[in-house]
GROMACS .gro file of C-alpha atoms in nm:
model
  442
    1MET     CA    1  -5.316   6.209   8.082
    2SER     CA    2  -4.989   6.161   7.898
    3THR     CA    3  -4.653   6.286   8.017
    4THR     CA    4  -4.472   6.514   7.773
    5PHE     CA    5  -4.133   6.678   7.778
    6ASP     CA    6  -4.293   7.010   7.861
    7ASP     CA    7  -4.398   6.863   8.196
    8ARG     CA    8  -4.055   6.757   8.320
    9GLU     CA    9  -3.694   6.874   8.296
   10LEU     CA   10  -3.382   6.687   8.197
   11SER     CA   11  -3.206   6.694   8.532
   12PHE     CA   12  -3.041   6.470   8.787
   13ASP     CA   13  -3.312   6.538   9.044
   14ASP     CA   14  -3.528   6.237   9.128
   15ASP     CA   15  -3.887   6.353   9.167
   16ASP     CA   16  -3.977   6.055   9.383
   17GLY     CA   17  -3.690   6.106   9.624
   18ASP     CA   18  -3.558   5.760   9.540
   19LEU     CA   19  -3.191   5.857   9.558
   20VAL     CA   20  -2.913   5.645   9.417
   21PRO     CA   21  -2.765   5.442   9.705
   22SER     CA   22  -2.409   5.521   9.806
   23ASN     CA   23  -2.136   5.413  10.046
   24ASP     CA   24  -1.824   5.566  10.200
   25VAL     CA   25  -1.589   5.290  10.091
   26ALA     CA   26  -1.599   5.332   9.713
   27ALA     CA   27  -1.400   5.657   9.713
   28THR     CA   28  -1.118   5.493   9.913
   29ARG     CA   29  -1.061   5.189   9.692
   30GLU     CA   30  -0.750   5.158   9.477
   31PHE     CA   31  -0.800   5.135   9.102
   32HIS     CA   32  -0.672   4.829   8.922
   33PRO     CA   33  -0.366   4.901   8.705
   34LEU     CA   34  -0.522   4.737   8.398
   35ASN     CA   35  -0.754   5.017   8.294
   36VAL     CA   36  -1.071   4.936   8.101
   37SER     CA   37  -1.225   5.281   8.136
   38SER     CA   38  -0.982   5.494   7.934
   39ASP     CA   39  -1.038   5.634   7.587
   40ALA     CA   40  -0.726   5.446   7.477
   41PHE     CA   41  -0.889   5.117   7.576
   42TRP     CA   42  -1.215   5.186   7.393
   43ASP     CA   43  -1.040   5.329   7.086
   44GLN     CA   44  -0.919   4.975   7.018
   45ASP     CA   45  -1.132   4.711   6.848
   46ALA     CA   46  -1.230   4.383   7.010
   47PRO     CA   47  -0.912   4.180   6.942
   48GLU     CA   48  -0.692   4.437   7.118
   49ARG     CA   49  -0.930   4.478   7.411
   50GLU     CA   50  -0.940   4.100   7.444
   51LYS     CA   51  -0.568   4.095   7.531
   52ILE     CA   52  -0.647   4.291   7.847
   53TYR     CA   53  -0.969   4.104   7.917
   54ARG     CA   54  -0.783   3.773   7.903
   55VAL     CA   55  -0.539   3.881   8.172
   56LEU     CA   56  -0.823   4.006   8.391
   57ARG     CA   57  -1.027   3.687   8.350
   58GLU     CA   58  -0.728   3.481   8.459
   59THR     CA   59  -0.599   3.700   8.742
   60ALA     CA   60  -0.861   3.954   8.855
   61PRO     CA   61  -1.212   3.879   8.726
   62VAL     CA   62  -1.380   4.157   8.926
   63THR     CA   63  -1.178   4.479   8.946
   64TRP     CA   64  -1.237   4.831   9.072
   65GLN     CA   65  -1.188   5.074   8.783
   66GLU     CA   66  -1.151   5.447   8.735
   67PRO     CA   67  -1.461   5.638   8.622
   68ILE     CA   68  -1.515   5.610   8.249
   69GLN     CA   69  -1.306   5.873   8.071
   70SER     CA   70  -1.557   5.948   7.794
   71ALA     CA   71  -1.840   6.037   8.027
   72VAL     CA   72  -2.149   6.190   7.870
   73VAL     CA   73  -2.197   6.393   8.186
   74PRO     CA   74  -1.869   6.416   8.381
   75ASP     CA   75  -1.937   6.359   8.750
   76PRO     CA   76  -1.660   6.475   8.987
   77ASP     CA   77  -1.809   6.257   9.262
   78ASP     CA   78  -1.809   5.936   9.056
   79PRO     CA   79  -1.586   5.694   9.253
   80GLY     CA   80  -1.556   5.433   8.978
   81PHE     CA   81  -1.710   5.096   8.897
   82TRP     CA   82  -1.659   4.721   8.920
   83ALA     CA   83  -1.565   4.558   8.588
   84VAL     CA   84  -1.697   4.203   8.554
   85VAL     CA   85  -1.522   4.003   8.281
   86ARG     CA   86  -1.592   3.632   8.335
   87HIS     CA   87  -1.887   3.459   8.170
   88GLU     CA   88  -2.003   3.299   8.496
   89HIS     CA   89  -2.002   3.631   8.683
   90ILE     CA   90  -2.184   3.813   8.402
   91ALA     CA   91  -2.456   3.548   8.422
   92GLU     CA   92  -2.465   3.577   8.801
   93VAL     CA   93  -2.507   3.954   8.797
   94SER     CA   94  -2.771   3.927   8.524
   95LYS     CA   95  -2.981   3.678   8.716
   96ARG     CA   96  -2.956   3.841   9.060
   97ASN     CA   97  -3.182   4.132   8.975
   98ASP     CA   98  -3.276   4.154   9.342
   99VAL     CA   99  -2.920   4.269   9.418
  100PHE     CA  100  -2.805   4.428   9.092
  101VAL     CA  101  -3.072   4.664   8.963
  102SER     CA  102  -3.122   4.856   8.640
  103GLY     CA  103  -3.342   5.143   8.754
  104TYR     CA  104  -3.050   5.379   8.816
  105GLY     CA  105  -2.921   5.335   8.463
  106VAL     CA  106  -2.756   5.078   8.239
  107MET     CA  107  -2.472   5.286   8.095
  108PHE     CA  108  -2.147   5.385   8.263
  109ASP     CA  109  -2.282   5.736   8.322
  110LEU     CA  110  -2.545   5.858   8.563
  111LEU     CA  111  -2.768   6.013   8.297
  112PRO     CA  112  -3.043   6.267   8.367
  113SER     CA  113  -3.343   6.066   8.483
  114MET     CA  114  -3.571   6.204   8.214
  115LEU     CA  115  -3.328   6.109   7.938
  116LEU     CA  116  -3.300   5.762   8.086
  117GLU     CA  117  -3.676   5.717   8.099
  118MET     CA  118  -3.747   5.848   7.751
  119ALA     CA  119  -3.487   5.632   7.574
  120MET     CA  120  -3.451   5.311   7.774
  121SER     CA  121  -3.806   5.216   7.878
  122PHE     CA  122  -3.821   4.879   8.059
  123LEU     CA  123  -3.451   4.814   7.991
  124ALA     CA  124  -3.371   5.059   8.272
  125MET     CA  125  -3.653   4.952   8.504
  126ASP     CA  126  -3.690   4.711   8.792
  127ASN     CA  127  -3.995   4.519   8.901
  128PRO     CA  128  -4.284   4.562   8.918
  129GLN     CA  129  -4.260   4.835   8.651
  130HIS     CA  130  -4.029   4.626   8.432
  131ASP     CA  131  -4.258   4.325   8.405
  132LYS     CA  132  -4.562   4.544   8.348
  133ILE     CA  133  -4.427   4.679   8.020
  134ARG     CA  134  -4.213   4.385   7.912
  135LYS     CA  135  -4.510   4.146   7.923
  136LEU     CA  136  -4.704   4.369   7.686
  137VAL     CA  137  -4.415   4.401   7.445
  138SER     CA  138  -4.298   4.039   7.457
  139ALA     CA  139  -4.631   3.915   7.320
  140ALA     CA  140  -4.521   4.048   6.981
  141PHE     CA  141  -4.196   3.850   6.988
  142THR     CA  142  -4.299   3.495   7.074
  143PRO     CA  143  -4.179   3.220   6.836
  144LYS     CA  144  -4.541   3.182   6.722
  145GLN     CA  145  -4.567   3.551   6.632
  146ILE     CA  146  -4.230   3.554   6.456
  147LYS     CA  147  -4.334   3.254   6.249
  148LYS     CA  148  -4.636   3.450   6.126
  149ILE     CA  149  -4.413   3.721   5.978
  150GLU     CA  150  -4.128   3.503   5.850
  151PHE     CA  151  -4.261   3.510   5.493
  152ASP     CA  152  -4.269   3.889   5.502
  153ILE     CA  153  -3.916   3.900   5.644
  154ALA     CA  154  -3.793   3.663   5.372
  155ASP     CA  155  -3.964   3.861   5.097
  156ARG     CA  156  -3.809   4.187   5.214
  157ALA     CA  157  -3.464   4.029   5.241
  158ARG     CA  158  -3.497   3.896   4.886
  159ARG     CA  159  -3.586   4.242   4.753
  160ILE     CA  160  -3.312   4.424   4.947
  161VAL     CA  161  -3.035   4.191   4.830
  162ALA     CA  162  -3.167   4.187   4.472
  163ALA     CA  163  -3.146   4.567   4.458
  164ALA     CA  164  -2.770   4.544   4.514
  165ALA     CA  165  -2.700   4.228   4.317
  166ASP     CA  166  -2.624   4.397   3.984
  167LYS     CA  167  -2.373   4.646   4.127
  168ASP     CA  168  -1.995   4.611   4.136
  169GLU     CA  169  -1.940   4.786   4.468
  170ILE     CA  170  -2.168   4.913   4.743
  171ASP     CA  171  -2.158   5.015   5.108
  172PHE     CA  172  -2.288   4.702   5.279
  173VAL     CA  173  -2.419   4.892   5.581
  174ALA     CA  174  -2.607   5.160   5.389
  175ASP     CA  175  -2.727   4.946   5.100
  176ILE     CA  176  -2.809   4.612   5.265
  177ALA     CA  177  -2.756   4.568   5.639
  178ARG     CA  178  -2.960   4.860   5.768
  179HIS     CA  179  -3.268   4.816   5.547
  180LEU     CA  180  -3.429   4.496   5.676
  181PRO     CA  181  -3.427   4.582   6.049
  182ILE     CA  182  -3.547   4.936   5.976
  183GLU     CA  183  -3.835   4.810   5.763
  184MET     CA  184  -3.939   4.550   6.020
  185TYR     CA  185  -3.923   4.807   6.300
  186GLY     CA  186  -4.137   5.043   6.093
  187ASP     CA  187  -4.395   4.771   6.034
  188MET     CA  188  -4.408   4.672   6.401
  189PHE     CA  189  -4.498   5.025   6.505
  190GLY     CA  190  -4.686   5.125   6.191
  191ILE     CA  191  -4.445   5.406   6.107
  192PRO     CA  192  -4.503   5.560   5.762
  193ALA     CA  193  -4.233   5.470   5.510
  194ASP     CA  194  -4.136   5.835   5.462
  195LYS     CA  195  -4.062   5.873   5.834
  196VAL     CA  196  -3.900   5.546   5.934
  197HIS     CA  197  -3.553   5.643   5.810
  198GLY     CA  198  -3.573   5.960   6.018
  199VAL     CA  199  -3.632   5.739   6.321
  200ALA     CA  200  -3.336   5.523   6.224
  201HIS     CA  201  -3.117   5.834   6.205
  202ALA     CA  202  -3.239   5.938   6.550
  203ALA     CA  203  -3.151   5.590   6.679
  204ASP     CA  204  -2.798   5.637   6.548
  205ASP     CA  205  -2.774   5.963   6.741
  206ILE     CA  206  -2.891   5.797   7.062
  207THR     CA  207  -2.589   5.563   7.049
  208ALA     CA  208  -2.343   5.827   6.925
  209TRP     CA  209  -2.239   5.988   7.252
  210ALA     CA  210  -1.873   5.878   7.253
  211ASP     CA  211  -1.798   5.871   6.881
  212PRO     CA  212  -1.640   6.200   6.767
  213ASP     CA  213  -1.730   6.135   6.402
  214LEU     CA  214  -2.097   6.080   6.481
  215LEU     CA  215  -2.114   6.369   6.727
  216ALA     CA  216  -1.942   6.607   6.484
  217GLY     CA  217  -1.876   6.860   6.760
  218ARG     CA  218  -2.227   6.845   6.907
  219ASP     CA  219  -2.298   6.812   7.277
  220PRO     CA  220  -2.383   6.445   7.349
  221ILE     CA  221  -2.671   6.526   7.585
  222ASP     CA  222  -2.821   6.762   7.327
  223VAL     CA  223  -2.784   6.496   7.057
  224GLN     CA  224  -2.951   6.225   7.265
  225SER     CA  225  -3.225   6.456   7.389
  226GLU     CA  226  -3.312   6.582   7.041
  227ALA     CA  227  -3.315   6.228   6.903
  228GLY     CA  228  -3.542   6.110   7.183
  229LEU     CA  229  -3.774   6.406   7.137
  230PHE     CA  230  -3.798   6.337   6.765
  231ILE     CA  231  -3.915   5.980   6.823
  232HIS     CA  232  -4.149   6.074   7.107
  233ASP     CA  233  -4.310   6.348   6.898
  234LEU     CA  234  -4.370   6.099   6.619
  235ALA     CA  235  -4.503   5.846   6.870
  236GLU     CA  236  -4.750   6.102   7.002
  237GLU     CA  237  -4.888   6.153   6.650
  238LEU     CA  238  -4.914   5.781   6.581
  239ILE     CA  239  -5.072   5.705   6.919
  240ALA     CA  240  -5.348   5.957   6.850
  241GLU     CA  241  -5.407   5.795   6.511
  242ARG     CA  242  -5.428   5.446   6.664
  243ARG     CA  243  -5.688   5.559   6.916
  244GLU     CA  244  -5.902   5.680   6.628
  245ASN     CA  245  -5.818   5.402   6.381
  246PRO     CA  246  -5.672   5.088   6.542
  247THR     CA  247  -5.460   4.862   6.321
  248ASN     CA  248  -5.290   4.526   6.356
  249ASP     CA  249  -4.952   4.643   6.487
  250LEU     CA  250  -4.756   4.654   6.811
  251LEU     CA  251  -4.831   5.022   6.865
  252THR     CA  252  -5.207   4.958   6.863
  253ASN     CA  253  -5.158   4.671   7.108
  254LEU     CA  254  -4.969   4.900   7.344
  255VAL     CA  255  -5.232   5.174   7.313
  256GLN     CA  256  -5.515   4.933   7.391
  257ALA     CA  257  -5.339   4.726   7.657
  258GLU     CA  258  -5.415   4.743   8.027
  259VAL     CA  259  -5.215   4.609   8.319
  260ASP     CA  260  -5.396   4.587   8.651
  261GLY     CA  261  -5.664   4.810   8.504
  262GLU     CA  262  -5.420   5.080   8.396
  263SER     CA  263  -5.324   5.178   8.043
  264LEU     CA  264  -4.973   5.280   7.944
  265THR     CA  265  -4.918   5.653   7.919
  266ASP     CA  266  -4.820   5.810   7.588
  267PHE     CA  267  -4.477   5.872   7.738
  268GLU     CA  268  -4.432   5.505   7.830
  269ILE     CA  269  -4.534   5.397   7.480
  270GLY     CA  270  -4.298   5.652   7.325
  271ALA     CA  271  -4.015   5.519   7.542
  272VAL     CA  272  -4.080   5.164   7.416
  273MET     CA  273  -4.072   5.293   7.060
  274THR     CA  274  -3.745   5.477   7.130
  275LEU     CA  275  -3.582   5.174   7.289
  276PHE     CA  276  -3.674   4.952   6.996
  277SER     CA  277  -3.546   5.208   6.747
  278VAL     CA  278  -3.200   5.109   6.873
  279ALA     CA  279  -3.259   4.750   6.982
  280ALA     CA  280  -3.443   4.646   6.666
  281THR     CA  281  -3.227   4.827   6.413
  282ASP     CA  282  -2.870   4.894   6.525
  283THR     CA  283  -2.779   4.561   6.685
  284THR     CA  284  -2.897   4.342   6.396
  285ARG     CA  285  -2.735   4.570   6.140
  286HIS     CA  286  -2.397   4.559   6.314
  287THR     CA  287  -2.405   4.184   6.380
  288THR     CA  288  -2.484   4.119   6.015
  289SER     CA  289  -2.198   4.344   5.904
  290PHE     CA  290  -1.942   4.174   6.128
  291ALA     CA  291  -2.063   3.833   6.009
  292VAL     CA  292  -2.020   3.927   5.642
  293LYS     CA  293  -1.666   4.046   5.715
  294ALA     CA  294  -1.589   3.720   5.898
  295LEU     CA  295  -1.722   3.511   5.609
  296THR     CA  296  -1.482   3.702   5.384
  297ASP     CA  297  -1.187   3.658   5.619
  298PHE     CA  298  -1.251   3.288   5.683
  299PRO     CA  299  -1.351   3.137   5.346
  300GLU     CA  300  -1.341   2.782   5.480
  301GLN     CA  301  -1.623   2.876   5.720
  302ARG     CA  302  -1.826   3.024   5.437
  303ALA     CA  303  -1.773   2.705   5.234
  304TRP     CA  304  -1.892   2.495   5.529
  305LEU     CA  305  -2.209   2.703   5.563
  306TRP     CA  306  -2.279   2.717   5.190
  307GLU     CA  307  -2.256   2.334   5.165
  308ASP     CA  308  -2.575   2.291   5.369
  309PHE     CA  309  -2.718   2.634   5.431
  310GLU     CA  310  -3.060   2.536   5.564
  311GLY     CA  311  -2.916   2.268   5.789
  312ARG     CA  312  -2.639   2.485   5.932
  313ILE     CA  313  -2.757   2.846   5.939
  314ASN     CA  314  -2.914   2.832   6.285
  315THR     CA  315  -2.590   2.711   6.442
  316ALA     CA  316  -2.395   2.965   6.237
  317ILE     CA  317  -2.610   3.254   6.358
  318GLU     CA  318  -2.514   3.181   6.718
  319GLU     CA  319  -2.149   3.219   6.621
  320PHE     CA  320  -2.229   3.537   6.427
  321LEU     CA  321  -2.373   3.674   6.750
  322ARG     CA  322  -2.080   3.564   6.967
  323TRP     CA  323  -1.817   3.681   6.720
  324GLY     CA  324  -1.974   4.022   6.667
  325SER     CA  325  -2.046   4.082   7.037
  326VAL     CA  326  -2.218   4.402   6.936
  327VAL     CA  327  -2.344   4.506   7.279
  328LEU     CA  328  -2.025   4.572   7.473
  329THR     CA  329  -2.141   4.661   7.821
  330PHE     CA  330  -2.436   4.698   8.052
  331ARG     CA  331  -2.432   4.841   8.401
  332ARG     CA  332  -2.620   4.747   8.713
  333THR     CA  333  -2.624   4.921   9.052
  334CYS     CA  334  -2.578   4.715   9.367
  335VAL     CA  335  -2.844   4.758   9.637
  336ALA     CA  336  -2.730   4.494   9.889
  337GLU     CA  337  -2.387   4.377  10.002
  338TYR     CA  338  -2.275   4.087   9.783
  339GLU     CA  339  -1.965   3.874   9.728
  340LEU     CA  340  -1.864   3.838   9.363
  341GLY     CA  341  -1.540   3.695   9.232
  342GLY     CA  342  -1.366   3.742   9.565
  343GLN     CA  343  -1.472   4.106   9.598
  344THR     CA  344  -1.724   4.265   9.832
  345ILE     CA  345  -1.973   4.471   9.633
  346LEU     CA  346  -2.152   4.735   9.841
  347PRO     CA  347  -2.483   4.919   9.796
  348GLY     CA  348  -2.433   5.206   9.554
  349ASP     CA  349  -2.146   5.044   9.365
  350LYS     CA  350  -2.176   5.045   8.988
  351VAL     CA  351  -2.118   4.702   8.833
  352VAL     CA  352  -2.042   4.684   8.460
  353MET     CA  353  -2.072   4.357   8.269
  354MET     CA  354  -1.819   4.327   7.987
  355TYR     CA  355  -2.006   4.110   7.738
  356GLY     CA  356  -1.725   4.104   7.484
  357SER     CA  357  -1.500   3.947   7.745
  358GLY     CA  358  -1.763   3.695   7.850
  359ASN     CA  359  -1.796   3.579   7.490
  360TRP     CA  360  -1.423   3.500   7.477
  361ASP     CA  361  -1.400   3.320   7.812
  362THR     CA  362  -1.188   3.006   7.766
  363GLU     CA  363  -1.365   2.841   8.059
  364VAL     CA  364  -1.678   2.837   7.843
  365PHE     CA  365  -1.562   2.854   7.481
  366GLU     CA  366  -1.293   2.629   7.333
  367ASN     CA  367  -1.060   2.833   7.112
  368PRO     CA  368  -1.270   3.151   7.141
  369ASP     CA  369  -1.035   3.334   6.903
  370THR     CA  370  -1.148   3.099   6.626
  371PHE     CA  371  -1.452   3.187   6.414
  372ASP     CA  372  -1.623   2.847   6.417
  373LEU     CA  373  -1.970   2.829   6.265
  374SER     CA  374  -2.014   2.471   6.389
  375ARG     CA  375  -1.960   2.574   6.752
  376SER     CA  376  -2.221   2.400   6.967
  377PRO     CA  377  -2.326   2.459   7.232
  378ASN     CA  378  -2.268   2.832   7.207
  379PRO     CA  379  -2.387   2.999   7.529
  380HIS     CA  380  -2.287   3.352   7.430
  381VAL     CA  381  -2.405   3.650   7.631
  382THR     CA  382  -2.475   3.872   7.331
  383PHE     CA  383  -2.844   3.886   7.424
  384GLY     CA  384  -2.757   3.917   7.793
  385GLY     CA  385  -2.657   3.674   8.062
  386GLY     CA  386  -3.009   3.557   8.135
  387GLY     CA  387  -3.250   3.694   8.391
  388VAL     CA  388  -3.538   3.935   8.346
  389HIS     CA  389  -3.352   4.162   8.102
  390TYR     CA  390  -3.265   3.893   7.846
  391CYS     CA  391  -3.323   4.039   7.498
  392VAL     CA  392  -3.694   4.023   7.419
  393GLY     CA  393  -3.637   4.052   7.044
  394ASN     CA  394  -3.380   3.776   7.004
  395GLN     CA  395  -3.604   3.555   6.789
  396LEU     CA  396  -3.681   3.840   6.551
  397ALA     CA  397  -3.312   3.923   6.518
  398LYS     CA  398  -3.228   3.563   6.433
  399SER     CA  399  -3.511   3.542   6.180
  400MET     CA  400  -3.388   3.855   6.002
  401MET     CA  401  -3.032   3.726   5.988
  402ARG     CA  402  -3.147   3.388   5.863
  403SER     CA  403  -3.341   3.545   5.576
  404LEU     CA  404  -3.069   3.793   5.486
  405PHE     CA  405  -2.791   3.535   5.470
  406ARG     CA  406  -3.014   3.299   5.275
  407GLU     CA  407  -3.041   3.565   5.006
  408LEU     CA  408  -2.670   3.643   5.015
  409HIS     CA  409  -2.610   3.272   4.962
  410ARG     CA  410  -2.856   3.258   4.673
  411GLN     CA  411  -2.783   3.584   4.495
  412MET     CA  412  -2.420   3.672   4.567
  413PRO     CA  413  -2.240   3.369   4.715
  414ASP     CA  414  -1.895   3.500   4.616
  415PHE     CA  415  -1.925   3.840   4.785
  416VAL     CA  416  -1.620   4.009   4.932
  417ALA     CA  417  -1.630   4.258   5.220
  418GLY     CA  418  -1.361   4.521   5.264
  419GLU     CA  419  -1.235   4.686   5.581
  420PRO     CA  420  -1.513   4.835   5.797
  421LYS     CA  421  -1.516   5.181   5.947
  422LEU     CA  422  -1.600   5.117   6.311
  423MET     CA  423  -1.810   5.316   6.554
  424ARG     CA  424  -1.632   5.423   6.871
  425THR     CA  425  -1.838   5.389   7.189
  426ASN     CA  426  -1.812   5.193   7.511
  427PHE     CA  427  -2.165   5.057   7.470
  428MET     CA  428  -2.199   4.924   7.117
  429ARG     CA  429  -1.950   4.776   6.873
  430GLY     CA  430  -2.078   4.899   6.542
  431VAL     CA  431  -1.993   4.930   6.175
  432LEU     CA  432  -2.052   5.273   6.023
  433SER     CA  433  -1.967   5.171   5.668
  434MET     CA  434  -1.801   4.884   5.484
  435PRO     CA  435  -1.710   4.845   5.115
  436PHE     CA  436  -1.876   4.538   4.968
  437TYR     CA  437  -1.834   4.367   4.633
  438PRO     CA  438  -2.143   4.153   4.561
  439HIS     CA  439  -1.964   3.924   4.317
  440GLY     CA  440  -1.606   3.961   4.432
  441ARG     CA  441  -1.339   4.212   4.340
  442LYS     CA  442  -1.280   4.261   3.970
   0.00000   0.00000   0.00000
């Protein structure tokens, strides 16, 4: 029997009695004077935030911070969180999933458990539940599987870029960047073409909780809940169709799959579909947009790439990912006492990994402020710092970017990108819109 939203409430109560761990020390700690939780900090773009991150990496790599100011659900009992800014510590937290767990949430806020489950799926799970679902999903993202669909990806990229090639000015996000990931997501789950853009809009709402322009006066919990319900309702329809008429898509695989003799519930499948609505569409779109802007701002790097596109694009994509650093933060919750960066982390403490800081760590990256497409090796943490939660769709994302930039190179090599309008959240660094001139300004 499937779980629906009529069966459970959006509340902070944990039906299983598995309460979030806590300690008496957190409320007595002093907050670090360099604040990375304020609205003022997150209103800045990456270069300005990096000025503070740099000081923290050099002097205080693990600091106790005030509760996030732009909380979705303000919690008067929230004592704060540990901010982790060094690359090595981000990797350490990521890989020690026995100590730093995801099941209590991956955002700054303690969200209602039902909202967490319906939107985050295995991203906000720990083992054994995490591996149960991830193994089913990851089968669709192996290099072998991605190779099978590369021609389709390339064909779509060619068509999308061609549709904009004869125009003088477009919005790069709306007219190019968002289309390929949305189409591929729709194909993966067999979503009808007339409904896939509705899902993409819902995905935007799921990540909109701290952006006043995107919220437009709406309550963030209502926005996220309605967006999640929209995708789950669609998933319920599609799941019923797949049971009657199986097809060759990821949704059918999830419907038919069994783990230890048990099938996934409709709710679990809907949560996977909701998670990928964001993971498979927003992150690739934003990374592509930041890369196009960087190629405009650093023409010598574009010239280097254009000289030998096929031989250099794979290395370039890694720098696109580092430079964009689209996913800003992820949280873990400590469940066992642990020493990290000279600090004692206690059970119940929230630990937030600052990926943007890790990608600018001078101990790992030479001249991190330089956009260098030849940078190699490039151990960025854009897909995570390793461990069980490393991005399952990373090969698909790279394949889409490879195809899209190939077509930009072929069809509009002299493009110019204008100034982007940025999304304001503490979770994702995104581009809402960006003027784009396919053949340069006239």
